[in-house]
Coordinates of C-alpha atoms and ligand atoms in Angstrom, one line a residue:
M510 CA 24.8 -45.4 16.9
A511 CA 22.7 -42.7 18.7
L512 CA 23.9 -40.6 21.6
W513 CA 21.2 -42.3 23.8
D514 CA 21.7 -45.8 23.0
G515 CA 23.2 -47.2 26.2
R516 CA 20.1 -49.2 27.3
F517 CA 19.1 -50.7 24.0
S518 CA 20.4 -54.0 22.4
G519 CA 19.1 -53.2 18.8
G520 CA 19.0 -50.1 16.8
P521 CA 15.7 -48.6 15.6
A522 CA 14.0 -50.0 12.4
A523 CA 14.9 -48.2 9.2
D524 CA 11.5 -46.7 8.9
M525 CA 11.5 -45.7 12.4
V526 CA 14.8 -43.6 12.0
L527 CA 13.1 -41.8 9.1
F528 CA 9.8 -41.5 11.1
S529 CA 11.6 -40.1 14.1
Q530 CA 13.9 -37.7 12.7
S531 CA 13.3 -34.0 12.7
L532 CA 16.3 -32.8 11.0
D533 CA 14.4 -31.8 7.7
V534 CA 12.6 -29.2 9.8
D535 CA 14.7 -28.4 12.8
L536 CA 18.0 -28.1 10.8
R537 CA 17.1 -24.5 10.1
M538 CA 17.8 -23.7 13.8
W539 CA 21.5 -24.8 13.7
R540 CA 22.8 -21.2 14.4
E541 CA 20.3 -21.1 17.3
D542 CA 21.5 -24.4 18.7
I543 CA 25.2 -23.5 18.4
A544 CA 24.5 -20.2 20.1
G545 CA 22.7 -22.0 23.0
S546 CA 25.6 -24.6 23.3
R547 CA 28.1 -21.7 23.4
A548 CA 26.3 -20.0 26.2
H549 CA 25.9 -23.3 28.1
A550 CA 29.6 -24.1 27.8
R551 CA 30.6 -20.7 28.9
M552 CA 28.2 -20.9 31.9
L553 CA 29.7 -24.4 32.9
G554 CA 33.1 -22.8 32.8
D555 CA 32.0 -19.7 34.9
V556 CA 30.6 -22.2 37.7
G557 CA 33.5 -24.5 37.6
V558 CA 31.7 -27.5 36.3
L559 CA 34.0 -27.4 33.3
S560 CA 37.7 -26.3 33.4
S561 CA 38.5 -23.1 31.4
S562 CA 40.6 -25.3 29.0
D563 CA 37.6 -27.5 28.4
V564 CA 35.5 -24.5 27.6
L565 CA 38.0 -23.1 25.0
V566 CA 38.1 -26.5 23.3
L567 CA 34.4 -26.6 23.1
L568 CA 34.0 -23.0 21.8
D569 CA 36.6 -23.7 19.1
G570 CA 34.9 -26.9 18.2
L571 CA 31.5 -25.2 18.1
D572 CA 33.2 -22.6 15.7
Q573 CA 34.2 -25.4 13.5
V574 CA 30.8 -26.9 13.5
E575 CA 29.3 -23.7 12.6
D576 CA 31.7 -23.1 9.8
E577 CA 31.2 -26.6 8.3
L578 CA 27.2 -26.2 8.5
A579 CA 27.5 -22.6 7.0
R580 CA 29.5 -23.9 4.1
G581 CA 27.6 -27.0 3.6
V582 CA 30.4 -29.3 4.3
F583 CA 28.8 -31.1 7.2
V584 CA 25.5 -32.3 6.0
P585 CA 23.9 -34.4 8.8
G586 CA 21.8 -37.5 7.9
P587 CA 18.5 -38.7 9.4
E588 CA 20.3 -41.1 11.8
L589 CA 21.5 -38.1 13.7
E590 CA 17.8 -37.4 14.6
D591 CA 17.6 -33.7 15.1
V592 CA 19.7 -30.8 15.0
H593 CA 20.8 -31.0 18.7
M594 CA 22.2 -34.4 18.2
A595 CA 23.7 -33.4 14.8
V596 CA 25.6 -30.4 16.4
E597 CA 26.7 -32.4 19.5
S598 CA 28.0 -35.6 17.5
R599 CA 29.9 -33.4 15.1
L600 CA 31.5 -31.4 17.9
T601 CA 32.5 -34.6 19.7
E602 CA 33.9 -36.0 16.5
I603 CA 36.0 -32.8 16.4
V604 CA 37.0 -32.3 19.9
G605 CA 36.9 -35.9 21.2
E606 CA 36.2 -36.7 24.9
V607 CA 35.4 -33.0 26.0
G608 CA 32.5 -32.8 23.5
A609 CA 30.9 -35.5 25.7
R610 CA 30.9 -33.2 28.7
L611 CA 28.8 -30.5 27.1
H612 CA 25.5 -32.3 27.7
T613 CA 26.0 -31.8 31.5
A614 CA 23.0 -30.2 33.1
R615 CA 21.0 -29.7 29.9
S616 CA 18.6 -31.9 27.9
R617 CA 17.4 -31.8 24.3
N618 CA 14.0 -30.8 25.9
D619 CA 15.6 -27.5 27.0
Q620 CA 17.6 -27.2 23.9
V621 CA 14.4 -27.4 21.7
A622 CA 12.8 -24.8 23.9
V623 CA 15.7 -22.3 23.8
D624 CA 16.3 -22.8 20.1
V625 CA 12.7 -22.1 19.3
R626 CA 12.7 -19.1 21.5
L627 CA 16.0 -17.7 19.7
W628 CA 14.5 -18.3 16.3
M629 CA 11.2 -16.7 17.2
R630 CA 12.7 -13.7 18.6
A631 CA 14.6 -13.1 15.3
R632 CA 11.7 -13.9 13.0
L633 CA 9.2 -11.9 15.0
T634 CA 11.2 -9.0 15.1
E635 CA 11.6 -9.2 11.3
L636 CA 8.1 -9.8 11.1
A637 CA 7.1 -6.6 13.2
L638 CA 9.5 -4.5 10.8
A639 CA 7.8 -5.9 7.8
Q640 CA 4.5 -5.1 9.1
R641 CA 5.5 -1.5 9.9
D642 CA 6.7 -1.2 6.4
L643 CA 3.3 -2.4 5.2
V644 CA 1.7 0.5 7.1
A645 CA 4.2 2.9 5.5
A646 CA 3.4 1.3 2.0
L647 CA -0.4 2.0 2.8
L648 CA 0.4 5.6 4.0
E649 CA 2.4 6.3 0.8
R650 CA -0.7 5.2 -1.3
V651 CA -2.8 7.5 0.7
D652 CA -0.3 10.2 -0.1
V653 CA -0.6 9.5 -3.6
D654 CA -4.4 8.5 -4.1
G655 CA -5.9 9.2 -0.9
D656 CA -8.4 11.8 -2.5
V657 CA -9.8 9.4 -5.1
L658 CA -13.5 9.1 -4.7
I659 CA -14.8 5.5 -4.5
P660 CA -18.0 3.8 -3.4
G661 CA -17.8 2.6 0.1
F662 CA -19.5 -0.8 0.4
T663 CA -21.6 -2.8 2.8
H664 CA -22.9 -6.4 2.0
L665 CA -20.6 -5.7 -1.2
Q666 CA -23.4 -3.2 -2.4
R667 CA -22.6 0.3 -2.8
G668 CA -23.3 2.2 0.3
Q669 CA -21.9 5.7 0.5
P670 CA -19.2 7.8 -1.4
I671 CA -15.9 7.7 0.5
L672 CA -12.3 8.7 -0.4
L673 CA -9.8 5.9 -1.0
G674 CA -7.6 7.3 1.7
H675 CA -10.3 6.4 4.3
H676 CA -10.5 2.8 3.0
L677 CA -6.8 2.5 3.0
L678 CA -6.4 3.7 6.5
A679 CA -8.9 1.2 7.9
Y680 CA -6.3 -1.4 6.8
A681 CA -3.5 0.6 8.0
W682 CA -4.9 0.7 11.6
M683 CA -5.5 -3.1 11.5
V684 CA -1.9 -3.9 10.5
Q685 CA -1.0 -1.3 13.2
R686 CA -2.7 -3.5 15.7
D687 CA -1.1 -6.6 14.3
V688 CA 2.4 -5.1 15.1
G689 CA 1.3 -4.6 18.6
R690 CA 0.1 -8.2 18.9
I691 CA 3.5 -9.5 17.4
E692 CA 5.4 -7.2 19.8
D693 CA 3.4 -8.7 22.7
A694 CA 4.1 -12.3 21.6
L695 CA 7.8 -11.2 21.4
R696 CA 7.8 -10.3 25.0
R697 CA 6.7 -13.8 25.8
Q698 CA 9.5 -15.4 24.1
D699 CA 12.1 -13.4 26.2
Q700 CA 12.9 -16.0 28.8
S701 CA 15.6 -18.7 28.6
P702 CA 14.5 -22.3 29.3
L703 CA 18.2 -23.4 29.1
G704 CA 19.3 -25.5 32.2
A705 CA 15.8 -26.6 32.9
C706 CA 17.1 -30.1 31.9
A707 CA 14.7 -32.7 31.3
M708 CA 12.2 -31.1 33.7
A709 CA 13.4 -31.1 37.2
G710 CA 16.5 -29.1 37.2
T711 CA 19.9 -30.4 38.2
P712 CA 22.2 -31.0 41.2
H713 CA 25.1 -29.2 39.5
P714 CA 25.7 -25.5 40.6
I715 CA 24.6 -24.1 37.2
D716 CA 23.8 -20.5 36.7
R717 CA 20.7 -20.1 34.5
H718 CA 20.6 -16.5 34.9
R719 CA 24.0 -16.4 33.3
T720 CA 22.9 -18.4 30.3
A721 CA 19.9 -16.2 30.0
E722 CA 22.1 -13.1 29.9
L723 CA 24.6 -14.6 27.5
L724 CA 21.7 -15.4 25.0
G725 CA 20.3 -11.8 25.5
F726 CA 17.1 -13.1 27.3
A727 CA 15.4 -10.9 30.1
G728 CA 16.0 -13.7 32.6
P729 CA 15.4 -17.6 32.8
V730 CA 12.0 -19.2 32.9
Q731 CA 11.0 -19.6 36.5
N732 CA 10.0 -23.2 36.6
A733 CA 12.0 -26.0 35.0
M734 CA 8.9 -27.9 34.0
D735 CA 7.1 -25.0 32.4
A736 CA 10.4 -24.2 30.5
V737 CA 10.3 -27.4 28.6
A738 CA 6.6 -28.1 28.5
A739 CA 5.0 -24.9 27.6
R740 CA 4.1 -24.0 24.2
D741 CA 1.7 -21.0 24.8
H742 CA 4.3 -18.6 23.6
Q743 CA 4.3 -20.4 20.3
C744 CA 0.4 -20.6 20.2
E745 CA 0.4 -16.9 20.9
A746 CA 2.8 -15.8 18.2
V747 CA 0.9 -18.1 15.6
S748 CA -2.3 -16.7 16.8
A749 CA -1.1 -13.2 16.1
C750 CA 0.1 -14.5 12.7
A751 CA -3.3 -16.0 12.1
I752 CA -5.1 -12.6 12.8
A753 CA -2.5 -10.8 10.8
V754 CA -3.0 -13.0 7.7
T755 CA -6.7 -12.5 7.9
H756 CA -6.0 -8.6 7.3
L757 CA -3.7 -9.5 4.5
S758 CA -6.3 -11.9 3.0
R759 CA -8.9 -9.3 3.1
M760 CA -6.8 -6.7 1.5
A761 CA -5.9 -9.5 -1.2
E762 CA -9.5 -10.1 -1.8
E763 CA -10.1 -6.5 -2.5
L764 CA -7.2 -6.1 -4.9
V765 CA -8.6 -9.2 -6.7
L766 CA -11.8 -7.5 -6.9
W767 CA -10.6 -4.1 -7.6
S768 CA -8.3 -5.3 -10.5
T769 CA -11.4 -6.9 -12.3
D770 CA -12.9 -5.2 -15.4
E771 CA -16.0 -4.9 -13.4
F772 CA -14.5 -2.8 -10.5
A773 CA -11.6 -1.5 -12.5
L774 CA -10.4 0.7 -9.9
V775 CA -6.6 -0.5 -9.7
R776 CA -4.1 -1.9 -11.9
L777 CA -1.5 -4.1 -10.2
G778 CA 2.0 -3.6 -11.3
D779 CA 3.6 -6.0 -13.7
A780 CA 5.8 -7.3 -10.9
Y781 CA 3.0 -8.6 -8.9
T782 CA 0.9 -10.1 -11.8
T783 CA 1.3 -13.2 -13.9
G784 CA -0.1 -14.2 -17.3
S785 CA -2.0 -17.4 -18.5
S786 CA -0.4 -20.2 -20.4
I787 CA -3.4 -20.4 -22.7
M788 CA -5.2 -17.0 -22.7
P789 CA -2.8 -14.5 -24.1
Q790 CA -4.7 -11.4 -22.8
K791 CA -4.6 -12.4 -19.2
R792 CA -3.1 -10.5 -16.5
N793 CA -3.8 -12.2 -13.2
P794 CA -3.7 -10.9 -9.7
D795 CA -1.7 -13.9 -8.5
A796 CA 0.2 -12.1 -5.8
A797 CA -3.1 -11.3 -4.0
E798 CA -4.6 -14.7 -4.7
L799 CA -1.6 -16.3 -3.3
V800 CA -1.7 -14.4 0.0
R801 CA -5.4 -15.1 0.2
G802 CA -4.6 -18.9 -0.2
K803 CA -1.6 -19.0 1.9
A804 CA -3.6 -17.3 4.8
G805 CA -5.3 -20.5 5.2
R806 CA -2.1 -22.4 6.0
V807 CA -1.4 -20.1 8.8
I808 CA -4.8 -20.3 10.4
G809 CA -4.5 -24.0 10.1
A810 CA -1.1 -24.0 11.8
L811 CA -2.8 -22.3 14.9
Q812 CA -5.3 -25.3 14.9
S813 CA -2.4 -27.8 14.6
L814 CA -0.6 -26.3 17.6
L815 CA -3.6 -25.9 19.8
V816 CA -4.7 -29.4 19.3
M817 CA -1.3 -30.7 19.6
V818 CA -0.8 -29.3 23.1
K819 CA -4.4 -29.6 24.6
G820 CA -4.1 -33.2 25.7
L821 CA -0.6 -33.6 26.7
P822 CA 0.3 -34.4 30.2
L823 CA 3.4 -32.5 31.6
A824 CA 6.1 -32.4 30.8
Y825 CA 7.8 -33.1 27.4
N826 CA 6.1 -35.6 25.1
R827 CA 7.5 -36.4 21.6
D828 CA 4.3 -35.0 20.1
L829 CA 5.9 -31.7 20.5
Q830 CA 8.4 -32.3 17.8
E831 CA 5.7 -31.6 15.4
D832 CA 5.2 -28.1 16.7
R833 CA 8.0 -26.6 14.6
Q834 CA 6.5 -27.5 11.2
A835 CA 3.5 -25.5 12.0
L836 CA 5.3 -22.7 13.8
F837 CA 8.1 -22.2 11.1
D838 CA 5.6 -22.3 8.3
A839 CA 3.1 -20.0 10.0
V840 CA 5.8 -17.3 10.9
E841 CA 7.6 -17.7 7.5
T842 CA 4.4 -17.5 5.4
T843 CA 3.1 -14.5 7.4
L844 CA 6.3 -12.7 6.8
A845 CA 6.3 -13.4 3.1
C846 CA 2.7 -12.5 2.7
T847 CA 3.3 -9.3 4.5
R848 CA 6.2 -8.2 2.2
I849 CA 4.2 -9.2 -0.8
T850 CA 1.4 -7.2 0.2
A851 CA 3.4 -4.2 0.9
G852 CA 5.1 -4.6 -2.6
A853 CA 1.6 -5.1 -4.4
W854 CA 0.4 -1.9 -2.8
R855 CA 3.3 0.0 -3.8
S856 CA 3.2 -1.4 -7.5
L857 CA -0.3 -0.6 -8.4
T858 CA -1.9 2.3 -10.2
V859 CA -5.2 3.7 -9.2
R860 CA -7.5 4.6 -11.8
R861 CA -8.3 8.1 -10.4
D862 CA -11.3 9.1 -12.3
R863 CA -13.2 5.8 -12.5
Y864 CA -15.8 6.6 -10.1
E865 CA -16.0 10.4 -10.0
E866 CA -18.6 10.8 -12.7
A867 CA -20.2 7.4 -12.2
L868 CA -21.2 8.3 -8.6
K869 CA -23.1 11.5 -9.5
G870 CA -26.9 11.2 -9.0
H871 CA -26.2 7.7 -7.7
F872 CA -28.3 6.3 -4.8
L873 CA -25.2 6.3 -2.8
L874 CA -26.2 9.8 -2.1
A875 CA -29.6 8.7 -0.5
T876 CA -28.0 9.2 3.0
E877 CA -27.2 12.8 1.8
L878 CA -30.7 13.6 1.2
A879 CA -31.8 12.3 4.5
D880 CA -29.0 14.2 6.3
F881 CA -30.1 17.4 4.4
L882 CA -33.8 17.0 5.9
V883 CA -32.3 16.5 9.4
T884 CA -30.5 19.7 9.1
K885 CA -33.9 21.5 8.4
G886 CA -35.2 19.9 11.6
V887 CA -36.9 16.7 10.3
P888 CA -36.5 13.7 12.5
F889 CA -34.0 11.2 11.0
R890 CA -36.4 8.2 10.8
E891 CA -38.9 10.4 8.9
A892 CA -36.3 11.7 6.5
H893 CA -35.1 8.0 5.9
H894 CA -38.5 7.1 4.9
V895 CA -39.0 10.2 2.6
V896 CA -35.9 9.4 0.8
G897 CA -36.6 5.7 0.5
R898 CA -39.7 6.8 -1.3
L899 CA -37.8 8.9 -3.7
V900 CA -35.4 6.0 -4.4
R901 CA -38.5 3.9 -5.1
D902 CA -40.1 6.6 -7.5
C903 CA -36.8 7.1 -9.3
E904 CA -36.3 3.3 -9.7
A905 CA -39.8 3.0 -11.0
V906 CA -39.0 5.1 -14.0
G907 CA -35.6 3.4 -14.5
A908 CA -33.7 6.6 -13.4
N909 CA -31.6 7.7 -10.4
F910 CA -31.4 10.9 -8.4
S911 CA -30.0 12.8 -11.6
I912 CA -33.7 13.4 -12.5
L913 CA -34.5 15.2 -9.3
D914 CA -35.3 18.9 -9.4
E915 CA -36.5 21.3 -6.9
A916 CA -40.2 20.7 -7.5
A917 CA -39.7 16.8 -7.3
L918 CA -37.9 17.3 -4.0
K919 CA -40.5 19.7 -2.6
A920 CA -43.2 17.3 -3.5
A921 CA -41.5 14.7 -1.5
H922 CA -41.1 16.8 1.6
P923 CA -41.6 20.5 2.1
A924 CA -38.5 20.9 4.1
F925 CA -36.5 20.4 1.0
D926 CA -35.4 23.5 -1.1
A927 CA -33.1 24.0 -4.0
S928 CA -29.9 24.0 -1.9
A929 CA -30.6 20.2 -1.3
L930 CA -29.6 19.7 -5.0
L931 CA -26.1 20.9 -4.0
W932 CA -25.9 17.9 -1.6
L933 CA -26.3 15.5 -4.5
D934 CA -22.4 15.9 -5.1
P935 CA -20.4 12.7 -4.1
R936 CA -17.2 14.6 -3.4
R937 CA -19.0 17.2 -1.2
A938 CA -20.7 14.3 0.5
A939 CA -17.4 12.7 1.5
E940 CA -15.8 16.0 2.4
R941 CA -18.8 16.8 4.6
R942 CA -18.0 13.9 6.9
T943 CA -15.6 15.6 9.2
S944 CA -16.7 13.8 12.4
F945 CA -13.8 12.0 14.2
G946 CA -12.7 9.1 11.9
G947 CA -14.9 10.1 9.1
T948 CA -13.9 10.1 5.6
A949 CA -13.2 13.8 5.2
P950 CA -9.8 14.9 4.0
S951 CA -9.1 16.5 7.2
E952 CA -9.7 13.3 9.2
I953 CA -7.8 11.4 6.7
A954 CA -4.7 13.7 7.1
R955 CA -5.2 13.5 11.0
Q956 CA -4.9 9.8 11.0
V957 CA -2.0 9.7 8.6
G958 CA -0.3 12.0 10.9
A959 CA -1.0 9.8 13.9
L960 CA 0.3 6.7 12.1
R961 CA 3.4 8.6 11.1
M962 CA 4.2 9.5 14.5
W963 CA 3.6 5.8 15.6
L964 CA 5.9 4.7 12.8
A965 CA 8.5 7.1 14.0
G966 CA 8.2 5.6 17.5
A967 CA 6.7 8.8 19.1
Ligands
LIG336 N1 13.8 -33.8 18.4 C1 13.1 -33.8 19.7 C2 12.2 -32.7 19.5 O1 12.2 -31.9 18.7 C3 14.0 -33.4 20.7 C4 13.6 -33.8 22.0 C5 13.6 -35.2 22.2 N2 13.6 -35.4 23.5 C6 13.2 -36.6 24.0 N3 13.0 -36.9 25.1 N4 13.1 -37.7 23.0 O2 11.2 -32.4 20.3

């Protein structure tokens, strides 16, 4: 028997019961549902809709339901439809007739909305903390290996020598903005829909500010229809998650690349790699690959939510029951991926000297030679052309810049002198880039300082 079956003469078909239930997804909000019921009962008592003795009975009953759910003693079945009906039915079994008074001036539509907001508040707070920890993990890596010289890539072609710290900080700033987006999304969860009822409010003298206060919300949602029909706060949070996982996925892609024999820049720790069931030598970067794969799920969840909402007339429609599947998965997957990524960065070893020698004489220093000419007064475009010719000439004999001497440089352009050869040093090239945001150690140190201040809340 359902709590809503008064006007029905027959029950739902067996397959409809299973099709209609959402317990398998929304039962995980049982703590939030009980918190919402407690606040609602207290408020109904405060305004005199319920007697204080009824409120005490309801609160005791809710304690018992909470205890039974926590201990796994009460395991609601699909016939109870959703977490809201499960909690209310069990409560009514325990406390009897008083239980039937709790639903005065509320509806499942506002219960769904309040439970989700409470759930999001907790999870997004956890997520922002995990993201901050990821920034901390990247900064730790910069402390240890920030001075390692690596090729910087564009088009996945070697471009210019940079320091690893510069590369890691690029990610740290992206994650720092991800935190900002999640914290913004958190602010939009911070209003209570409770007491909106189905959509129109209620004739009972309820105090929605009081339930908002009891649940720790900044205040009630202003409009009762908006309170039950809006899902933009969910879309916003999942959108912030989707953006965050694109960053995690880019990092994951680089960790996969960097751990190959071809790049051979890092070795992931054993804790974040797995073996092959057939090839005994394998040590696969599965942590990173899973992050890259799971990112797709989160991006898909955003699509699901937006498509679900875009054609819905106001106010509540049952389509909305499907929102939690996408929402929970997106937020929990983003949280898991963030934590695993921080662990992976902490676990890895950087092969410090891997590129130091390899970059000497490399065409990665082409921009250096052009910049040298510019310091001698040559226009950059002309310098670019001159060095392009040098690259072509070296390539024609199967060599690189290591064959250049003063005479060869002078033949290419009279503004070259012997000191240009000193510019063909990849570490010096990186260290010379002291412009704001450049790869020089002083700029790396400045950014690490700024991010540490931010992490400290300054
Ligand atoms: N299980 C439903 C949901 O999750 C609860 C709301 C049902 N409301 C209704 N009018 N049928 O959305």
